[in-house]
Amino acid sequence: MTKLRLAVVGAGPAGIYASDILLKAERKFDVSIDLFEQLPAPYGLVRYGVAPDHPRIKGIINALRDVLDRGDIRIFGNVRYGEDVTLDDLKNHYNAVIFATGAIRDHSLDVPGVELEGSYGAASFVNWYDGHPDVPREWPLNHKSVAVVGNGNVALDVARVLAKHADDLLPTEIPDNVYEGLQASQVTDVHVFGRRGPAQVKFTPLELRELGELNDVDMVLYEEDFDYDEASKQAIASNKQVMVIDRIMTKWRERETGQASRRLHLHFYAKPLEVLDDGQGNVAAFRYERTRPDGEGGVEGTGEIREVEIGQLYRAIGYFGSPLDGIPFDKKLGIVPNHEGRVMDRKTNEQVHGVYATGWIKRGPIGLIGHTKSDAMETVSHIINDQGNWWTPDSPEEQAIVDLLDERGVEYTDLDGWHNLDAHEVALGEPHERARIKVVPRDEMVKISRGE
Ligand SMILES: Cc1cc2nc3c(=O)[nH]c(=O)nc-3n(C[C@H](O)[C@H](O)[C@H](O)COP(=O)(O)OP(=O)(O)OC[C@H]3O[C@@H](n4cnc5c(N)ncnc54)[C@H](O)[C@@H]3O)c2cc1C
């Protein structure tokens, strides 16, 4: 029987689901899968994106771990495609590769002043509070007033963590440095800005409702944003999600405020124009143009310019994929160009044999973790059908890639290594009655994983 030696790059949900689906799929060949992950721990944005105070979603890790614990997928953690292994290596050892590398950096916001000190992409802050090994340990929160630009769930995550008291996050898995950083926070007012109206937001009701339940935080809304036009009224009447969002905000508008020590302001109809400088290269204010409904569900500028004094600005306007060595890349969309997961050469518009994509790098950074499953099914079905076009590797033996990594001195981690790290993090949490405390530095993660 033929055997498919498959490399999967990226151990987020997309890579793990794709491996699982292929192993369970009806097919006429054997499969052996090696999963490469640049971080010493798997699970991608479920570990390093989903907010620590969302334990139900973080719990998806248990389902992903069950897949890995079966033991029929080999994991090579702390191995980066493009540095530790190359496309030529993969061609030499495998019949095909699936890239499931996700989207791990911020989409840019094209306004003057965005490069000032104190202007951050949401991904950097999220990486910090989720204990990503490759970002600084310190996060200065030494300003009272901060802005978050964006109207999706990531904007709400960032705003919530900024507004929340550190002690209310303590029961979660946040690392000690994050708890200390949040405890020292001077932030009292978090201003969230959306370009469009309350009936056109991208966030979901569950995430919105949560803001109103924060301890010692007032929700502040502005009556001028709720003079709905016909299109907004129709959106509220016809879409259950929008209707619930409107109901939540209506309740907040009726609430008494003024008692809490922190405030979370929701500003709508605000188009970003500029981040203003304090004269020394630091963020001093956010300038925006007031917009209004254009009658068709969109917005148009009013010419009215406003400013809010802030000390920091967080851009939460979407994540963006990164290019991969030797693989076509769509710079505009931040994805690997593909047709249903088959990677396409953009110049010739032909399939690049042996190369597939799934998850956020395939379809862009939208959608929930569950969507990566249906994505993976589509990609895997094409790999199965493309058998005639797979690569023919010179050294497909399973030991060959291990020898190569050893030869290069790559300190890779494996499934046992992840179990070691997992047990270590759980043990760190135990004396404090916390489920786990994350280990942050990469070298420490690797040492613990490798039992050194
Ligand atoms: C801030 C934030 C909060 C979110 N909250 C939720 C939520 O509450 N609920 C929900 O359902 N969804 C949520 N999502 C969406 C969810 O995280 C994504 O749908 C999902 O993680 C996408 O899966 P993926 O496997 O394609 O990418 P990722 O999860 O990003 O995984 C990609 C993996 O590839 C690895 N990788 C990248 N480049 C390389 C390389 N060169 N070599 C080796 N490995 C590499 C990365 O390290 C990573 O582990 C959130 C997303 C963000 C950004």
Coordinates of C-alpha atoms and ligand atoms in Angstrom, one line a residue:
M1 CA 0.0 0.0 0.0
T2 CA 1.3 3.5 -0.8
K3 CA 2.1 5.7 2.1
L4 CA 1.5 9.5 2.4
R5 CA 4.2 11.1 4.4
L6 CA 2.7 14.4 5.3
A7 CA 4.2 17.5 6.9
V8 CA 1.9 19.9 8.6
V9 CA 3.3 23.3 9.6
G10 CA 1.5 25.0 12.5
A11 CA 0.0 23.2 15.5
G12 CA -2.9 25.6 16.0
P13 CA -6.5 24.2 15.7
A14 CA -6.3 24.2 11.9
G15 CA -3.2 22.0 11.7
I16 CA -4.4 19.6 14.4
Y17 CA -7.9 19.3 12.9
A18 CA -6.4 18.7 9.5
S19 CA -4.1 15.9 10.8
D20 CA -7.0 14.3 12.7
I21 CA -9.4 14.5 9.8
L22 CA -6.9 12.9 7.4
L23 CA -6.1 10.1 9.8
K24 CA -9.8 9.3 10.2
A25 CA -10.7 9.8 6.5
E26 CA -11.6 7.0 4.1
R27 CA -8.6 6.5 1.8
K28 CA -6.6 3.9 0.0
F29 CA -3.2 4.6 1.4
D30 CA -1.4 4.7 4.8
V31 CA -0.6 8.1 6.4
S32 CA 2.2 9.2 8.7
I33 CA 2.1 12.8 9.8
D34 CA 4.7 15.1 11.3
L35 CA 3.5 18.3 12.8
F36 CA 6.0 21.2 13.0
E37 CA 5.4 24.1 15.3
Q38 CA 7.6 27.1 15.9
L39 CA 6.6 27.5 19.5
P40 CA 7.5 25.0 22.2
A41 CA 3.8 24.6 23.0
P42 CA 1.0 23.7 20.6
Y43 CA -2.5 25.1 20.1
G44 CA -1.7 28.4 18.3
L45 CA -4.1 31.2 19.1
V46 CA -6.2 29.1 21.4
R47 CA -3.2 29.3 23.8
Y48 CA -1.9 32.7 22.6
G49 CA -5.0 34.6 21.4
V50 CA -8.1 33.5 23.2
A51 CA -8.4 35.7 26.3
P52 CA -7.4 34.1 29.7
D53 CA -10.8 35.0 31.2
H54 CA -12.5 32.8 28.6
P55 CA -11.9 29.4 30.1
R56 CA -14.7 27.8 28.2
I57 CA -13.0 28.6 24.9
K58 CA -9.6 27.8 26.3
G59 CA -11.1 24.4 27.1
I60 CA -11.0 23.6 23.4
I61 CA -7.4 22.8 24.1
N62 CA -8.6 19.6 25.9
A63 CA -10.2 18.4 22.7
L64 CA -7.1 19.2 20.7
R65 CA -4.9 17.5 23.3
D66 CA -7.0 14.4 23.0
V67 CA -6.1 14.2 19.3
L68 CA -2.4 14.6 20.0
D69 CA -2.5 12.2 23.0
R70 CA -3.6 9.4 20.6
G71 CA 0.0 9.3 19.6
D72 CA -0.4 8.8 15.9
I73 CA 0.8 12.3 15.0
R74 CA 4.5 13.2 15.7
I75 CA 5.1 16.7 17.0
F76 CA 8.2 18.7 16.5
G77 CA 7.8 21.8 18.6
N78 CA 10.3 24.8 18.7
V79 CA 10.9 24.1 15.0
R80 CA 10.4 27.0 12.6
Y81 CA 9.6 26.5 8.9
G82 CA 11.9 28.8 6.9
E83 CA 14.7 28.6 9.5
D84 CA 15.0 25.1 11.0
V85 CA 13.4 23.3 8.1
T86 CA 13.0 24.5 4.5
L87 CA 10.8 23.7 1.6
D88 CA 13.7 21.6 0.1
D89 CA 13.9 19.6 3.3
L90 CA 10.1 19.0 3.2
K91 CA 10.3 17.9 -0.5
N92 CA 13.2 15.6 0.5
H93 CA 11.3 13.8 3.3
Y94 CA 7.5 14.1 2.6
N95 CA 4.9 13.7 -0.2
A96 CA 3.1 16.9 0.7
V97 CA 2.8 19.7 3.1
I98 CA -0.1 21.6 4.6
F99 CA 0.6 25.1 5.9
A100 CA -1.6 25.9 8.9
T101 CA 0.4 28.9 10.1
G102 CA -2.5 31.2 10.9
A103 CA -2.2 34.9 11.2
I104 CA -0.2 36.2 14.1
R105 CA 0.5 39.9 13.5
D106 CA -1.6 43.0 13.2
H107 CA -3.3 44.5 10.2
S108 CA -1.9 48.0 9.7
L109 CA -3.9 51.1 10.3
D110 CA -3.0 53.7 7.7
V111 CA -3.1 57.0 9.6
P112 CA -0.4 59.5 10.5
G113 CA 1.1 59.0 14.0
V114 CA 0.5 55.3 14.1
E115 CA 4.2 54.7 14.7
L116 CA 4.4 56.8 17.8
E117 CA 5.5 55.4 21.1
G118 CA 2.4 54.1 22.9
S119 CA 0.6 53.0 19.7
Y120 CA 0.3 49.3 19.6
G121 CA -1.2 46.5 17.6
A122 CA -3.7 44.4 19.5
A123 CA -1.7 41.3 18.7
S124 CA 1.3 42.6 20.7
F125 CA -0.8 43.3 23.8
V126 CA -2.7 40.0 23.4
N127 CA 0.6 38.2 23.1
W128 CA 1.8 39.9 26.3
Y129 CA -1.3 39.0 28.4
D130 CA -1.4 35.5 27.0
G131 CA 2.3 34.9 27.9
H132 CA 3.7 34.5 24.4
P133 CA 7.5 33.7 24.7
D134 CA 8.6 36.1 22.0
V135 CA 7.3 39.5 23.3
P136 CA 8.7 41.7 26.1
R137 CA 7.7 40.7 29.7
E138 CA 6.9 44.3 30.6
W139 CA 3.9 46.3 29.5
P140 CA 3.7 49.9 30.7
L141 CA 0.1 50.8 31.6
N142 CA 1.0 54.2 33.0
H143 CA -1.7 56.4 31.5
K144 CA -5.2 57.0 32.7
S145 CA -6.9 57.3 29.3
V146 CA -6.4 54.8 26.5
A147 CA -8.1 54.1 23.1
V148 CA -8.9 50.9 21.3
V149 CA -9.7 51.2 17.6
G150 CA -11.9 48.5 16.2
N151 CA -15.4 47.0 16.7
G152 CA -14.7 43.2 16.6
N153 CA -14.3 40.7 19.4
V154 CA -10.6 41.2 19.6
A155 CA -11.2 44.9 20.3
L156 CA -13.6 43.9 23.1
D157 CA -11.0 41.4 24.5
V158 CA -8.3 44.1 24.6
A159 CA -10.7 46.7 26.1
R160 CA -11.9 44.3 28.7
V161 CA -8.4 43.3 29.8
L162 CA -7.4 46.9 30.0
A163 CA -10.5 47.9 32.1
K164 CA -10.5 44.9 34.4
H165 CA -8.9 44.9 37.8
A166 CA -5.9 42.6 38.0
D167 CA -7.4 40.6 40.9
D168 CA -10.4 39.8 38.8
L169 CA -8.0 38.1 36.3
L170 CA -6.0 36.3 39.0
P171 CA -8.1 33.1 38.9
T172 CA -7.1 32.6 35.3
E173 CA -3.8 31.2 33.9
I174 CA -2.1 34.6 33.4
P175 CA 1.6 34.6 34.1
D176 CA 2.9 36.4 37.2
N177 CA 4.5 39.2 35.1
V178 CA 1.1 39.9 33.5
Y179 CA -0.7 40.0 36.9
E180 CA 2.0 42.4 38.2
G181 CA 1.7 44.6 35.1
L182 CA -2.0 44.8 35.4
Q183 CA -1.9 45.5 39.1
A184 CA 0.3 48.5 38.5
S185 CA -2.0 49.8 35.8
Q186 CA -3.0 53.5 36.0
V187 CA -5.8 53.1 33.4
T188 CA -9.2 54.4 34.4
D189 CA -10.8 55.2 31.1
V190 CA -10.8 52.9 28.0
H191 CA -12.3 54.4 24.9
V192 CA -13.4 52.0 22.1
F193 CA -13.9 53.6 18.7
G194 CA -15.9 52.1 15.8
R195 CA -16.2 53.7 12.4
R196 CA -19.8 52.6 12.0
G197 CA -22.9 52.6 14.2
P198 CA -24.1 50.2 17.0
A199 CA -26.2 48.2 14.5
Q200 CA -23.1 47.5 12.3
V201 CA -20.6 46.2 14.8
K202 CA -18.7 43.0 14.2
F203 CA -18.5 41.8 17.8
T204 CA -21.0 39.2 19.1
P205 CA -23.6 39.6 21.9
L206 CA -21.9 37.2 24.3
E207 CA -18.6 39.1 24.3
L208 CA -20.5 42.5 24.5
R209 CA -22.6 41.4 27.4
E210 CA -19.5 40.4 29.4
L211 CA -18.3 44.1 29.5
G212 CA -21.4 45.1 31.4
E213 CA -20.6 42.5 34.1
L214 CA -17.1 43.7 34.9
N215 CA -16.5 44.5 38.5
D216 CA -16.2 48.3 39.3
V217 CA -16.4 49.3 35.6
D218 CA -19.1 51.6 34.2
M219 CA -20.2 51.2 30.6
V220 CA -20.5 54.7 29.1
L221 CA -22.5 55.2 25.9
Y222 CA -23.3 58.4 24.1
E223 CA -26.9 59.2 23.2
E224 CA -25.9 60.9 19.9
D225 CA -24.9 57.4 18.6
F226 CA -28.4 56.0 19.0
D227 CA -30.4 58.1 16.6
Y228 CA -30.9 55.2 14.3
D229 CA -31.5 55.7 10.6
E230 CA -33.9 53.4 8.6
A231 CA -31.1 50.9 7.6
S232 CA -30.1 50.5 11.2
K233 CA -33.7 50.0 12.4
Q234 CA -34.1 47.4 9.7
A235 CA -30.9 45.6 10.7
I236 CA -32.1 45.5 14.3
A237 CA -35.6 44.2 13.3
S238 CA -34.3 41.6 10.9
N239 CA -31.1 40.2 12.5
K240 CA -31.4 38.5 15.9
Q241 CA -27.8 39.1 16.8
V242 CA -28.1 42.8 16.1
M243 CA -31.4 42.9 18.0
V244 CA -29.7 41.4 21.1
I245 CA -26.8 43.8 20.8
D246 CA -29.2 46.7 20.7
R247 CA -31.0 45.4 23.7
I248 CA -27.8 45.1 25.7
M249 CA -26.8 48.6 24.9
T250 CA -30.3 50.0 25.6
K251 CA -30.1 48.5 29.1
W252 CA -26.7 50.1 29.7
R253 CA -28.0 53.5 28.6
E254 CA -30.7 53.2 31.3
R255 CA -28.1 52.3 34.0
E256 CA -26.9 54.8 36.6
T257 CA -23.2 55.4 36.3
G258 CA -20.7 57.3 38.4
Q259 CA -19.9 54.9 41.2
A260 CA -17.2 52.8 39.5
S261 CA -13.5 53.7 39.6
R262 CA -13.0 52.7 35.9
R263 CA -15.0 53.4 32.7
L264 CA -15.3 51.7 29.4
H265 CA -16.6 54.1 26.8
L266 CA -18.1 52.9 23.5
H267 CA -17.9 55.6 20.7
F268 CA -19.5 54.9 17.4
Y269 CA -19.4 56.8 14.1
A270 CA -15.7 57.6 14.6
K271 CA -13.4 57.4 11.6
P272 CA -9.7 57.4 12.7
L273 CA -7.7 60.4 11.2
E274 CA -4.5 60.7 13.2
V275 CA -2.7 59.8 16.3
L276 CA -1.3 63.0 17.8
D277 CA 2.3 63.5 19.2
D278 CA 3.1 65.0 22.6
G279 CA 6.1 66.6 20.9
Q280 CA 8.5 63.9 22.2
G281 CA 7.3 61.1 20.0
N282 CA 4.6 59.7 22.4
V283 CA 0.9 59.3 21.8
A284 CA -1.0 62.3 23.2
A285 CA -4.4 62.2 21.5
F286 CA -6.6 60.4 19.0
R287 CA -8.2 62.6 16.3
Y288 CA -11.2 61.3 14.4
E289 CA -13.9 62.4 12.1
R290 CA -17.5 62.0 13.1
T291 CA -19.4 59.9 10.5
R292 CA -23.1 59.4 10.0
P293 CA -25.2 56.7 8.4
D294 CA -25.4 57.0 4.6
G295 CA -28.8 55.4 4.4
E296 CA -27.6 52.2 2.9
G297 CA -26.1 50.5 5.9
G298 CA -22.7 52.3 5.5
V299 CA -21.3 55.6 6.8
E300 CA -20.1 58.9 5.3
G301 CA -17.9 61.6 6.8
T302 CA -19.6 64.7 8.4
G303 CA -16.5 66.9 8.3
E304 CA -16.7 67.3 12.1
I305 CA -13.3 66.6 13.6
R306 CA -12.9 65.6 17.3
E307 CA -10.1 64.7 19.6
V308 CA -9.8 62.6 22.8
E309 CA -6.7 62.8 25.0
I310 CA -5.1 59.4 25.4
G311 CA -1.7 58.0 26.4
Q312 CA -1.9 54.8 24.5
L313 CA -3.7 53.5 21.4
Y314 CA -4.4 49.9 20.5
R315 CA -5.3 49.0 16.9
A316 CA -7.7 46.0 16.9
I317 CA -8.6 46.0 13.2
G318 CA -7.7 42.5 12.4
Y319 CA -4.8 40.0 12.3
F320 CA -2.7 39.4 9.2
G321 CA -0.9 36.3 7.8
S322 CA 2.9 36.2 7.3
P323 CA 4.7 35.1 4.1
L324 CA 6.4 31.6 4.1
D325 CA 9.7 31.0 2.3
G326 CA 9.3 29.6 -1.2
I327 CA 5.5 29.7 -1.0
P328 CA 3.2 32.1 -3.0
F329 CA 1.8 34.9 -0.9
D330 CA -1.0 37.4 -1.4
K331 CA 0.3 40.6 0.2
K332 CA -3.0 42.3 0.0
L333 CA -5.0 39.7 1.8
G334 CA -2.2 38.3 3.9
I335 CA -2.9 34.7 2.9
V336 CA -1.4 31.9 0.8
P337 CA -3.3 32.1 -2.5
N338 CA -5.3 28.9 -2.9
H339 CA -8.3 27.2 -4.4
E340 CA -10.1 25.3 -1.7
G341 CA -6.8 24.7 0.1
R342 CA -4.8 23.8 -3.0
V343 CA -2.0 26.4 -3.1
M344 CA -2.0 28.3 -6.4
D345 CA 0.9 30.0 -8.3
R346 CA -0.4 33.6 -8.7
K347 CA 1.5 34.2 -12.0
T348 CA 0.5 31.0 -13.8
N349 CA -2.7 30.4 -11.9
E350 CA -1.7 26.8 -11.7
Q351 CA -1.7 24.5 -8.7
V352 CA 1.6 24.2 -6.8
H353 CA 1.8 20.4 -6.4
G354 CA 2.3 19.0 -3.0
V355 CA 1.5 22.3 -1.2
Y356 CA -1.8 22.9 0.7
A357 CA -3.1 25.5 3.1
T358 CA -5.8 25.5 5.8
G359 CA -7.1 27.7 8.6
W360 CA -6.5 31.4 8.8
I361 CA -3.5 31.4 6.4
K362 CA -5.9 29.8 3.8
R363 CA -9.0 32.0 4.3
G364 CA -7.8 35.1 6.2
P365 CA -8.2 36.0 9.9
I366 CA -11.9 35.7 10.2
G367 CA -14.1 33.1 11.9
L368 CA -14.1 31.0 15.1
I369 CA -12.0 28.0 16.0
G370 CA -14.9 25.7 14.9
H371 CA -14.6 27.1 11.3
T372 CA -11.1 25.7 11.0
K373 CA -12.6 22.2 11.1
S374 CA -14.7 22.6 8.0
D375 CA -11.7 24.3 6.4
A376 CA -9.5 21.3 7.1
M377 CA -12.1 18.9 5.7
E378 CA -12.0 20.7 2.3
T379 CA -8.2 20.8 2.2
V380 CA -7.8 17.2 3.2
S381 CA -10.3 15.9 0.6
H382 CA -8.1 17.5 -2.1
I383 CA -4.9 15.9 -0.7
I384 CA -6.5 12.6 -0.9
N385 CA -7.7 13.1 -4.5
D386 CA -4.4 14.5 -5.7
Q387 CA -2.4 11.4 -5.0
G388 CA -1.0 11.3 -8.6
N389 CA 0.6 14.8 -8.0
W390 CA 2.3 14.3 -4.7
W391 CA 6.0 14.8 -4.3
T392 CA 8.3 11.8 -4.5
P393 CA 10.8 12.3 -1.6
D394 CA 14.3 10.8 -1.6
S395 CA 14.3 10.0 2.1
P396 CA 10.8 9.3 3.3
E397 CA 11.9 7.2 6.3
E398 CA 10.6 8.6 9.6
Q399 CA 14.0 8.7 11.2
A400 CA 15.5 10.9 8.4
I401 CA 13.9 14.2 9.6
V402 CA 14.9 13.4 13.2
D403 CA 18.5 13.0 12.0
L404 CA 18.4 16.2 10.1
L405 CA 17.1 18.2 13.1
D406 CA 19.7 16.6 15.3
E407 CA 22.4 17.4 12.8
R408 CA 21.4 21.0 12.7
G409 CA 21.3 21.2 16.5
V410 CA 17.6 22.1 16.6
E411 CA 16.3 21.8 20.2
Y412 CA 13.0 20.4 19.2
T413 CA 10.3 19.3 21.7
D414 CA 7.8 16.5 21.3
L415 CA 4.5 15.2 22.7
D416 CA 6.2 14.0 25.9
G417 CA 7.9 17.4 26.1
W418 CA 4.5 19.1 26.0
H419 CA 3.2 16.8 28.7
N420 CA 6.2 17.9 30.9
L421 CA 5.5 21.5 30.3
D422 CA 1.8 21.1 30.9
A423 CA 2.3 19.2 34.2
H424 CA 4.8 21.9 35.3
E425 CA 2.4 24.7 34.6
V426 CA -0.5 22.9 36.3
A427 CA 1.8 22.3 39.3
L428 CA 2.8 26.0 39.4
G429 CA -0.9 26.9 39.7
E430 CA -1.8 24.3 42.4
P431 CA -0.6 26.1 45.6
H432 CA -2.6 29.2 44.5
E433 CA -5.7 27.2 43.6
R434 CA -5.3 28.2 40.0
A435 CA -5.8 25.8 37.0
R436 CA -2.3 26.6 35.7
I437 CA 0.3 29.4 35.5
K438 CA 1.9 29.8 32.2
V439 CA 5.7 29.6 31.7
V440 CA 6.7 32.5 29.4
P441 CA 10.4 32.5 28.5
R442 CA 11.1 30.3 25.5
D443 CA 14.4 28.8 26.9
E444 CA 12.6 27.9 30.1
M445 CA 9.7 26.3 28.2
V446 CA 12.2 24.2 26.1
K447 CA 14.3 23.2 29.1
I448 CA 11.2 22.0 31.0
S449 CA 9.9 20.2 27.9
R450 CA 13.1 18.4 27.3
G451 CA 13.5 17.5 31.0
E452 CA 16.8 19.4 31.2
Ligands
LIG1 C1 -7.2 37.8 20.1 C2 -8.0 36.6 19.5 C3 -9.0 36.1 20.3 C4 -9.8 35.0 19.8 N1 -10.8 34.5 20.6 C5 -11.5 33.5 20.1 C6 -12.6 33.0 20.8 O1 -12.9 33.4 21.9 N2 -13.3 32.0 20.3 C7 -13.0 31.4 19.0 O2 -13.7 30.5 18.6 N3 -12.0 32.0 18.3 C8 -11.3 33.0 18.8 N4 -10.3 33.5 18.0 C9 -10.1 32.9 16.6 C10 -9.2 31.7 16.7 O3 -8.1 31.9 17.5 C11 -8.8 31.3 15.2 O4 -10.0 30.9 14.6 C12 -7.9 30.0 15.1 O5 -6.9 30.1 16.1 C13 -7.2 29.9 13.8 O6 -6.5 28.7 13.7 P1 -5.2 28.5 12.9 O7 -4.8 27.1 13.3 O8 -5.5 28.8 11.4 O9 -4.2 29.6 13.3 P2 -3.4 29.7 14.7 O10 -4.2 29.4 15.8 O11 -2.7 31.1 14.6 O12 -2.2 28.6 14.6 C14 -1.1 28.8 13.7 C15 0.1 28.1 14.3 O13 1.2 28.1 13.3 C16 2.4 28.3 14.0 N5 3.3 28.9 13.0 C17 3.2 30.1 12.3 N6 4.3 30.2 11.5 C18 5.1 29.1 11.6 C19 6.3 28.7 11.0 N7 7.0 29.5 10.1 N8 6.8 27.5 11.4 C20 6.2 26.7 12.3 N9 5.0 27.1 12.9 C21 4.5 28.3 12.6 C22 2.0 29.4 15.0 O14 3.0 29.5 16.1 C23 0.7 28.8 15.5 O15 0.9 27.9 16.6 C24 -9.5 34.5 18.5 C25 -8.5 35.1 17.7 C26 -7.7 36.1 18.2 C27 -6.6 36.7 17.4

